[in-house]
mmCIF file of C-alpha atoms and ligand atoms in Angstrom:
data_model
loop_
_atom_site.group_PDB
_atom_site.id
_atom_site.type_symbol
_atom_site.label_atom_id
_atom_site.label_comp_id
_atom_site.label_asym_id
_atom_site.label_seq_id
_atom_site.Cartn_x
_atom_site.Cartn_y
_atom_site.Cartn_z
ATOM 1 C CA MET A 1 -14.233 -0.613 10.877
ATOM 2 C CA ASN A 2 -13.685 3.101 11.221
ATOM 3 C CA ASN A 3 -16.865 4.152 9.425
ATOM 4 C CA SER A 4 -16.019 7.823 9.112
ATOM 5 C CA MET A 5 -12.762 6.911 7.328
ATOM 6 C CA LYS A 6 -14.561 4.452 5.150
ATOM 7 C CA GLU A 7 -17.085 7.219 4.186
ATOM 8 C CA HIS A 8 -14.252 9.687 3.610
ATOM 9 C CA TRP A 9 -12.446 7.377 1.180
ATOM 10 C CA ASN A 10 -15.595 6.189 -0.477
ATOM 11 C CA GLU A 11 -16.623 9.760 -1.193
ATOM 12 C CA ILE A 12 -13.253 10.550 -2.759
ATOM 13 C CA TYR A 13 -13.282 7.481 -5.020
ATOM 14 C CA ASP A 14 -16.924 8.108 -5.907
ATOM 15 C CA SER A 15 -16.370 11.731 -6.867
ATOM 16 C CA LEU A 16 -13.233 11.444 -8.975
ATOM 17 C CA ASP A 17 -12.095 9.331 -11.893
ATOM 18 C CA VAL A 18 -9.154 7.159 -10.986
ATOM 19 C CA ASP A 19 -6.716 9.123 -13.136
ATOM 20 C CA GLU A 20 -7.753 12.331 -11.374
ATOM 21 C CA LEU A 21 -6.675 11.034 -7.932
ATOM 22 C CA THR A 22 -3.739 12.897 -6.520
ATOM 23 C CA TRP A 23 -1.818 9.643 -6.176
ATOM 24 C CA TYR A 24 -2.655 8.077 -9.552
ATOM 25 C CA GLU A 25 0.224 6.440 -11.325
ATOM 26 C CA GLU A 26 -0.087 5.295 -14.891
ATOM 27 C CA ILE A 27 2.817 2.919 -14.301
ATOM 28 C CA PRO A 28 3.822 2.378 -10.672
ATOM 29 C CA GLU A 29 7.534 2.334 -11.483
ATOM 30 C CA PRO A 30 9.059 2.740 -8.016
ATOM 31 C CA SER A 31 7.022 -0.154 -6.635
ATOM 32 C CA ILE A 32 7.929 -2.310 -9.643
ATOM 33 C CA LYS A 33 11.584 -1.483 -9.088
ATOM 34 C CA LEU A 34 11.443 -2.655 -5.472
ATOM 35 C CA LEU A 35 9.374 -5.699 -6.332
ATOM 36 C CA SER A 36 12.127 -6.738 -8.802
ATOM 37 C CA LYS A 37 14.503 -6.947 -5.814
ATOM 38 C CA CYS A 38 12.270 -9.424 -4.019
ATOM 39 C CA HIS A 39 13.300 -12.997 -4.744
ATOM 40 C CA ILE A 40 9.881 -14.570 -4.933
ATOM 41 C CA ASN A 41 8.102 -17.015 -7.157
ATOM 42 C CA LYS A 42 5.044 -16.028 -9.192
ATOM 43 C CA ASP A 43 2.770 -18.149 -7.003
ATOM 44 C CA GLU A 44 3.723 -16.529 -3.728
ATOM 45 C CA THR A 45 1.346 -14.221 -1.977
ATOM 46 C CA ILE A 46 1.556 -10.444 -2.574
ATOM 47 C CA LEU A 47 -0.704 -8.314 -0.352
ATOM 48 C CA ASP A 48 -1.402 -4.810 -1.461
ATOM 49 C CA VAL A 49 -2.583 -2.927 1.661
ATOM 50 C CA GLY A 50 -4.784 0.037 0.898
ATOM 51 C CA ALA A 51 -4.566 -0.847 -2.771
ATOM 52 C CA GLY A 52 -7.359 1.532 -3.676
ATOM 53 C CA ALA A 53 -7.590 1.527 -7.463
ATOM 54 C CA SER A 54 -3.848 1.149 -7.884
ATOM 55 C CA THR A 55 -2.314 0.159 -11.216
ATOM 56 C CA PHE A 56 0.247 -1.951 -9.238
ATOM 57 C CA VAL A 57 -2.436 -4.614 -9.132
ATOM 58 C CA ASP A 58 -2.813 -4.499 -12.933
ATOM 59 C CA TYR A 59 0.984 -4.866 -13.210
ATOM 60 C CA LEU A 60 0.986 -7.927 -10.956
ATOM 61 C CA VAL A 61 -1.864 -9.627 -12.835
ATOM 62 C CA ASN A 62 -0.351 -8.813 -16.231
ATOM 63 C CA HIS A 63 3.048 -10.163 -15.163
ATOM 64 C CA GLY A 64 1.750 -13.559 -14.130
ATOM 65 C CA PHE A 65 1.605 -13.223 -10.314
ATOM 66 C CA LYS A 66 -0.946 -15.766 -9.254
ATOM 67 C CA ASN A 67 -1.588 -15.069 -5.628
ATOM 68 C CA ILE A 68 -2.536 -11.369 -5.356
ATOM 69 C CA ILE A 69 -4.624 -9.937 -2.549
ATOM 70 C CA ALA A 70 -5.950 -6.384 -2.811
ATOM 71 C CA THR A 71 -7.408 -4.859 0.326
ATOM 72 C CA ASP A 72 -8.783 -1.439 1.099
ATOM 73 C CA ILE A 73 -11.219 0.207 3.511
ATOM 74 C CA SER A 74 -13.160 1.542 0.458
ATOM 75 C CA GLU A 75 -15.181 -0.964 -1.530
ATOM 76 C CA ILE A 76 -15.790 1.734 -4.122
ATOM 77 C CA ALA A 77 -12.076 1.934 -4.793
ATOM 78 C CA LEU A 78 -11.737 -1.871 -5.118
ATOM 79 C CA ASN A 79 -14.801 -1.953 -7.396
ATOM 80 C CA LYS A 80 -13.236 0.627 -9.724
ATOM 81 C CA LEU A 81 -10.098 -1.459 -9.849
ATOM 82 C CA LYS A 82 -12.055 -4.641 -10.572
ATOM 83 C CA GLU A 83 -13.949 -2.869 -13.321
ATOM 84 C CA ARG A 84 -10.724 -1.683 -14.959
ATOM 85 C CA LEU A 85 -9.229 -5.153 -14.830
ATOM 86 C CA GLY A 86 -12.263 -6.712 -16.380
ATOM 87 C CA GLU A 87 -14.018 -9.818 -15.166
ATOM 88 C CA GLU A 88 -11.493 -12.452 -16.136
ATOM 89 C CA LYS A 89 -8.485 -10.709 -14.580
ATOM 90 C CA ALA A 90 -10.519 -9.566 -11.597
ATOM 91 C CA THR A 91 -11.338 -13.125 -10.635
ATOM 92 C CA SER A 92 -7.620 -13.899 -10.379
ATOM 93 C CA VAL A 93 -7.318 -11.443 -7.486
ATOM 94 C CA ARG A 94 -8.586 -11.944 -3.929
ATOM 95 C CA TRP A 95 -10.489 -8.850 -2.805
ATOM 96 C CA ILE A 96 -10.781 -7.919 0.854
ATOM 97 C CA VAL A 97 -12.591 -4.845 2.199
ATOM 98 C CA ASP A 98 -11.046 -4.280 5.583
ATOM 99 C CA ASP A 99 -9.622 -1.536 7.823
ATOM 100 C CA ILE A 100 -5.949 -2.053 8.481
ATOM 101 C CA THR A 101 -6.356 -0.332 11.844
ATOM 102 C CA GLN A 102 -9.152 -2.712 12.944
ATOM 103 C CA PRO A 103 -8.630 -5.696 10.699
ATOM 104 C CA ILE A 104 -11.078 -8.584 10.718
ATOM 105 C CA HIS A 105 -10.035 -10.538 7.633
ATOM 106 C CA ILE A 106 -6.444 -9.479 6.945
ATOM 107 C CA GLN A 107 -5.131 -10.796 10.211
ATOM 108 C CA ASN A 108 -6.174 -14.293 9.326
ATOM 109 C CA LEU A 109 -3.861 -14.309 6.294
ATOM 110 C CA ARG A 110 -0.536 -16.140 6.571
ATOM 111 C CA ASP A 111 2.655 -16.652 4.509
ATOM 112 C CA VAL A 112 2.547 -13.279 2.733
ATOM 113 C CA ALA A 113 5.756 -12.976 0.666
ATOM 114 C CA VAL A 114 5.422 -9.251 -0.140
ATOM 115 C CA TRP A 115 3.512 -6.638 1.876
ATOM 116 C CA HIS A 116 3.079 -3.557 -0.417
ATOM 117 C CA ASP A 117 1.850 -0.264 1.013
ATOM 118 C CA ARG A 118 1.992 2.933 -0.952
ATOM 119 C CA ALA A 119 0.627 5.967 0.831
ATOM 120 C CA VAL A 120 -1.404 4.216 3.549
ATOM 121 C CA LEU A 121 0.711 3.940 6.720
ATOM 122 C CA HIS A 122 1.331 7.694 6.659
ATOM 123 C CA PHE A 123 -2.385 8.330 7.390
ATOM 124 C CA LEU A 124 -2.143 6.485 10.692
ATOM 125 C CA LEU A 125 -1.439 9.196 13.227
ATOM 126 C CA ASP A 126 -2.618 7.389 16.336
ATOM 127 C CA GLU A 127 -0.113 5.096 18.020
ATOM 128 C CA LYS A 128 -2.775 2.456 18.578
ATOM 129 C CA GLU A 129 -3.532 2.385 14.830
ATOM 130 C CA GLN A 130 0.147 2.147 13.981
ATOM 131 C CA ASN A 131 0.585 -0.715 16.433
ATOM 132 C CA MET A 132 -2.332 -2.539 14.940
ATOM 133 C CA TYR A 133 -0.857 -2.142 11.465
ATOM 134 C CA LEU A 134 2.476 -3.427 12.714
ATOM 135 C CA SER A 135 1.095 -6.420 14.641
ATOM 136 C CA THR A 136 -0.956 -7.413 11.616
ATOM 137 C CA LEU A 137 2.041 -7.126 9.284
ATOM 138 C CA LYS A 138 4.096 -9.257 11.652
ATOM 139 C CA LYS A 139 1.400 -11.881 11.879
ATOM 140 C CA VAL A 140 0.855 -12.349 8.177
ATOM 141 C CA ILE A 141 4.341 -11.971 6.667
ATOM 142 C CA LYS A 142 6.402 -15.130 6.186
ATOM 143 C CA LYS A 143 9.956 -15.589 7.322
ATOM 144 C CA GLY A 144 12.213 -14.042 4.625
ATOM 145 C CA GLY A 145 9.227 -12.113 3.301
ATOM 146 C CA TYR A 146 9.480 -8.556 1.986
ATOM 147 C CA VAL A 147 7.868 -5.291 3.032
ATOM 148 C CA ILE A 148 7.602 -2.362 0.600
ATOM 149 C CA ILE A 149 6.436 0.838 2.250
ATOM 150 C CA ALA A 150 6.161 4.141 0.397
ATOM 151 C CA ALA A 151 5.195 7.252 2.388
ATOM 152 C CA PHE A 152 5.409 11.002 2.060
ATOM 153 C CA SER A 153 9.047 11.896 2.885
ATOM 154 C CA LEU A 154 10.181 14.473 5.413
ATOM 155 C CA LYS A 155 10.264 16.948 2.548
ATOM 156 C CA GLY A 156 6.774 15.900 1.484
ATOM 157 C CA ALA A 157 3.291 17.249 1.947
ATOM 158 C CA LYS A 158 1.781 17.386 5.427
ATOM 159 C CA LYS A 159 -1.738 16.594 4.194
ATOM 160 C CA CYS A 160 -3.376 14.433 1.563
ATOM 161 C CA SER A 161 -7.079 14.273 0.640
ATOM 162 C CA GLY A 162 -7.863 16.639 3.509
ATOM 163 C CA LEU A 163 -6.221 14.341 6.087
ATOM 164 C CA ASP A 164 -3.030 14.991 8.092
ATOM 165 C CA VAL A 165 -0.162 12.656 7.400
ATOM 166 C CA LYS A 166 2.923 11.568 9.285
ATOM 167 C CA ASN A 167 6.074 12.124 7.211
ATOM 168 C CA TYR A 168 8.766 9.462 7.242
ATOM 169 C CA ASP A 169 12.352 8.723 6.266
ATOM 170 C CA GLN A 170 13.953 5.320 5.954
ATOM 171 C CA ASN A 171 15.300 5.403 9.499
ATOM 172 C CA MET A 172 11.898 6.082 10.985
ATOM 173 C CA LEU A 173 10.403 3.240 8.990
ATOM 174 C CA ALA A 174 13.238 0.949 10.064
ATOM 175 C CA LYS A 175 12.591 1.873 13.713
ATOM 176 C CA PHE A 176 8.874 1.375 13.238
ATOM 177 C CA LEU A 177 9.319 -2.146 11.848
ATOM 178 C CA GLY A 178 11.966 -3.087 14.437
ATOM 179 C CA GLU A 179 14.932 -5.380 14.430
ATOM 180 C CA ASP A 180 13.204 -8.370 12.853
ATOM 181 C CA PHE A 181 13.300 -6.456 9.514
ATOM 182 C CA GLN A 182 16.404 -5.495 7.530
ATOM 183 C CA LEU A 183 16.424 -2.428 5.348
ATOM 184 C CA ILE A 184 17.522 -3.642 1.960
ATOM 185 C CA GLU A 185 16.984 -0.625 -0.203
ATOM 186 C CA TYR A 186 15.461 2.850 -0.116
ATOM 187 C CA PHE A 187 15.216 5.862 -2.330
ATOM 188 C CA GLU A 188 13.483 9.191 -2.506
ATOM 189 C CA HIS A 189 11.078 9.542 -5.404
ATOM 190 C CA THR A 190 9.253 12.641 -6.578
ATOM 191 C CA TYR A 191 5.796 11.707 -7.789
ATOM 192 C CA TYR A 192 3.992 14.270 -9.973
ATOM 193 C CA MET A 193 0.260 14.594 -9.323
ATOM 194 C CA PRO A 194 -2.192 14.962 -12.256
ATOM 195 C CA SER A 195 -1.978 18.733 -11.658
ATOM 196 C CA GLY A 196 1.782 18.556 -12.353
ATOM 197 C CA LYS A 197 2.710 19.457 -8.748
ATOM 198 C CA PRO A 198 5.442 17.383 -7.064
ATOM 199 C CA ARG A 199 4.891 15.054 -4.101
ATOM 200 C CA PRO A 200 8.124 13.755 -2.546
ATOM 201 C CA TYR A 201 7.957 10.172 -1.293
ATOM 202 C CA ILE A 202 10.330 7.835 0.445
ATOM 203 C CA TYR A 203 10.323 4.220 -0.862
ATOM 204 C CA THR A 204 11.689 1.462 1.297
ATOM 205 C CA LEU A 205 12.213 -2.277 0.970
ATOM 206 C CA PHE A 206 12.707 -4.446 4.046
ATOM 207 C CA GLN A 207 13.152 -8.199 4.475
ATOM 208 C CA LYS A 208 12.026 -10.139 7.496
ATOM 209 C CA ASN A 209 14.808 -12.119 9.116
HETATM 210 C C1 SAM B 1 -3.465 7.708 -1.102
HETATM 211 S S1 SAM B 1 -4.382 6.295 -1.363
HETATM 212 C C2 SAM B 1 -3.199 5.179 -2.057
HETATM 213 C C3 SAM B 1 -3.869 4.079 -2.837
HETATM 214 C C4 SAM B 1 -2.906 3.061 -3.460
HETATM 215 N N1 SAM B 1 -2.041 2.422 -2.505
HETATM 216 C C5 SAM B 1 -2.102 3.724 -4.564
HETATM 217 O O1 SAM B 1 -0.871 3.848 -4.431
HETATM 218 O O2 SAM B 1 -2.693 4.072 -5.556
HETATM 219 C C6 SAM B 1 -4.624 5.642 0.259
HETATM 220 C C7 SAM B 1 -5.506 4.407 0.279
HETATM 221 O O3 SAM B 1 -5.533 3.877 1.558
HETATM 222 C C8 SAM B 1 -6.854 3.453 1.846
HETATM 223 N N2 SAM B 1 -7.011 3.510 3.293
HETATM 224 C C9 SAM B 1 -6.962 4.582 4.089
HETATM 225 N N3 SAM B 1 -7.124 4.234 5.388
HETATM 226 C C10 SAM B 1 -7.211 2.862 5.393
HETATM 227 C C11 SAM B 1 -7.369 1.907 6.391
HETATM 228 N N4 SAM B 1 -7.478 2.295 7.703
HETATM 229 N N5 SAM B 1 -7.479 0.607 6.069
HETATM 230 C C12 SAM B 1 -7.380 0.244 4.754
HETATM 231 N N6 SAM B 1 -7.231 1.095 3.755
HETATM 232 C C13 SAM B 1 -7.160 2.424 4.057
HETATM 233 C C14 SAM B 1 -7.713 4.483 1.090
HETATM 234 O O4 SAM B 1 -9.050 3.973 0.843
HETATM 235 C C15 SAM B 1 -6.902 4.675 -0.204
HETATM 236 O O5 SAM B 1 -7.240 3.787 -1.174
#
């Protein structure tokens, strides 16, 4: 576990309300749009990597998905999400505190039908960390499974939460995932932060061969 990153994210989640976060979405529409293109059953596994306190998890629970895993390096983030969901809904989600760059628990998962990452990969600047992310993804995703990755686009911000980010387009993400993954759909999406300022993202959907 990268303890300084854990502290960094815990401090942010501790100091702000969820709807003040510069990535808060009331309704995670672009992710929902891409999920609707994934031909999966409600009992297949959806893994939200770096879920934080994301409302995507609420959407999944409220729409009857039965095998949801929310992971994050910050237990404070996941606790806020659990609290929002309420006890009954929270028990229907599997919670994993783990670092995607040094995973202990995530890498033991198998048969993930959808890997969802909004605004996490772009924080991994070091090649070693990116490689660990990728090898974990490849280990856990099932054949025919889907990968949704949303990152700051090439037009996007160069920093978030005081950290540098790597900006992506769909071709860079396709190259990163490699030839075992087919790009099915992508679009640019301008997210507006609570301050009203724009944040351009690239959203991508891939399927594993
Ligand atoms: C910008 S937030 C996005 C949160 C969520 N995906 C969303 O869309 O609301 C980035 C998230 O990645 C998590 N994170 C950052 N580095 C991580 C790592 N190495 N392993 C796991 N989670 C990480 C942070 O704690 C934070 O919740």
